[in-house]
XYZ file of C-alpha atoms in Angstrom:
115
model
C 102.668 186.298 62.296
C 103.119 182.519 62.513
C 100.716 180.030 61.018
C 100.541 176.616 62.654
C 99.293 173.366 61.141
C 98.793 170.270 63.267
C 98.820 166.720 61.966
C 99.034 163.188 63.290
C 95.720 162.804 65.046
C 93.418 159.876 64.559
C 91.725 156.924 66.166
C 93.813 154.708 68.431
C 93.046 151.929 70.910
C 93.655 152.381 74.616
C 97.311 151.795 75.387
C 98.368 152.884 71.931
C 100.565 155.736 70.771
C 100.334 158.728 68.476
C 102.777 161.434 67.499
C 101.347 164.859 66.805
C 103.279 167.329 64.691
C 102.961 171.086 64.460
C 104.441 172.819 61.414
C 105.084 176.550 61.655
C 105.217 178.893 58.674
C 108.160 180.803 60.108
C 110.881 180.621 62.671
C 109.810 179.414 66.101
C 113.255 179.922 67.614
C 112.148 182.519 70.141
C 108.652 181.152 70.772
C 107.451 179.025 73.618
C 105.527 176.134 72.088
C 102.597 174.387 73.697
C 100.046 171.661 73.098
C 96.553 172.168 74.439
C 93.472 170.015 74.219
C 89.747 170.518 74.446
C 87.293 167.726 75.056
C 83.569 168.133 74.324
C 81.919 170.230 77.008
C 85.198 171.069 78.688
C 87.543 174.036 78.700
C 90.749 174.037 76.702
C 93.625 172.892 78.904
C 97.398 172.923 78.675
C 98.847 169.500 78.027
C 102.553 170.265 77.598
C 104.813 173.221 76.911
C 108.420 173.788 75.960
C 110.262 177.089 76.262
C 112.615 178.530 73.673
C 115.418 177.218 75.857
C 114.028 173.695 75.949
C 112.509 173.559 79.426
C 109.358 171.508 79.574
C 106.291 171.185 81.758
C 103.350 168.823 81.650
C 99.877 168.517 82.984
C 99.791 166.016 85.836
C 97.405 163.815 83.872
C 99.976 163.179 81.119
C 103.264 163.147 83.018
C 105.281 160.047 82.196
C 103.157 159.297 79.111
C 103.555 162.330 76.832
C 106.716 164.019 75.617
C 106.922 167.438 73.976
C 109.834 168.358 71.742
C 110.825 170.959 69.190
C 113.068 171.317 66.170
C 114.006 174.950 65.582
C 115.724 174.132 62.286
C 112.591 172.565 60.801
C 110.264 174.939 62.655
C 108.365 172.000 64.103
C 106.949 171.001 67.446
C 105.911 167.495 68.415
C 103.872 165.671 71.032
C 104.647 162.006 71.484
C 101.712 160.375 73.241
C 102.094 156.914 74.712
C 99.842 154.717 76.832
C 96.808 156.614 75.594
C 93.602 156.508 77.610
C 89.994 157.210 76.604
C 90.138 160.383 78.683
C 92.846 161.693 76.324
C 90.199 161.991 73.624
C 90.027 165.637 72.529
C 90.938 168.099 69.840
C 94.609 168.929 70.266
C 95.862 172.394 69.425
C 99.364 173.709 68.874
C 100.229 177.122 70.303
C 103.167 179.458 69.780
C 103.723 182.254 72.281
C 106.086 185.200 72.349
C 105.355 187.056 75.549
C 103.868 189.369 76.399
C 101.340 189.684 73.623
C 101.880 187.328 70.697
C 100.017 184.047 70.659
C 99.147 181.918 67.619
C 96.992 178.806 67.327
C 96.621 175.992 64.875
C 93.282 174.634 63.697
C 93.479 171.531 65.817
C 93.662 167.799 65.205
C 91.246 165.198 66.605
C 92.569 162.438 68.824
C 90.134 159.645 69.686
C 91.089 156.848 72.036
C 88.586 154.044 71.861
C 88.360 150.303 71.494
């Protein structure tokens, strides 16, 4: 079992940047890592994901603005968020997956984009 703890959320003005971090309690070497978000009244959605081999994919709404990365030595995953918009406001969750059945979630970190 892997425990995940997110950090780095907060209040930022439109156009600003934040870097989210996800600390894992064990090795993430073989896990696909993902960042999801859930805004009030909406379903949780995938924001960005990175495979164990380093391949990435992004939601269309964040392409060119967000970057996902991982550090398998430190057992960390990151989400660099630039050019933030009010519609990026949500609780952001870190996920670790080892197909076909293992999936772990963090507790989430709030990101609020507002002037």
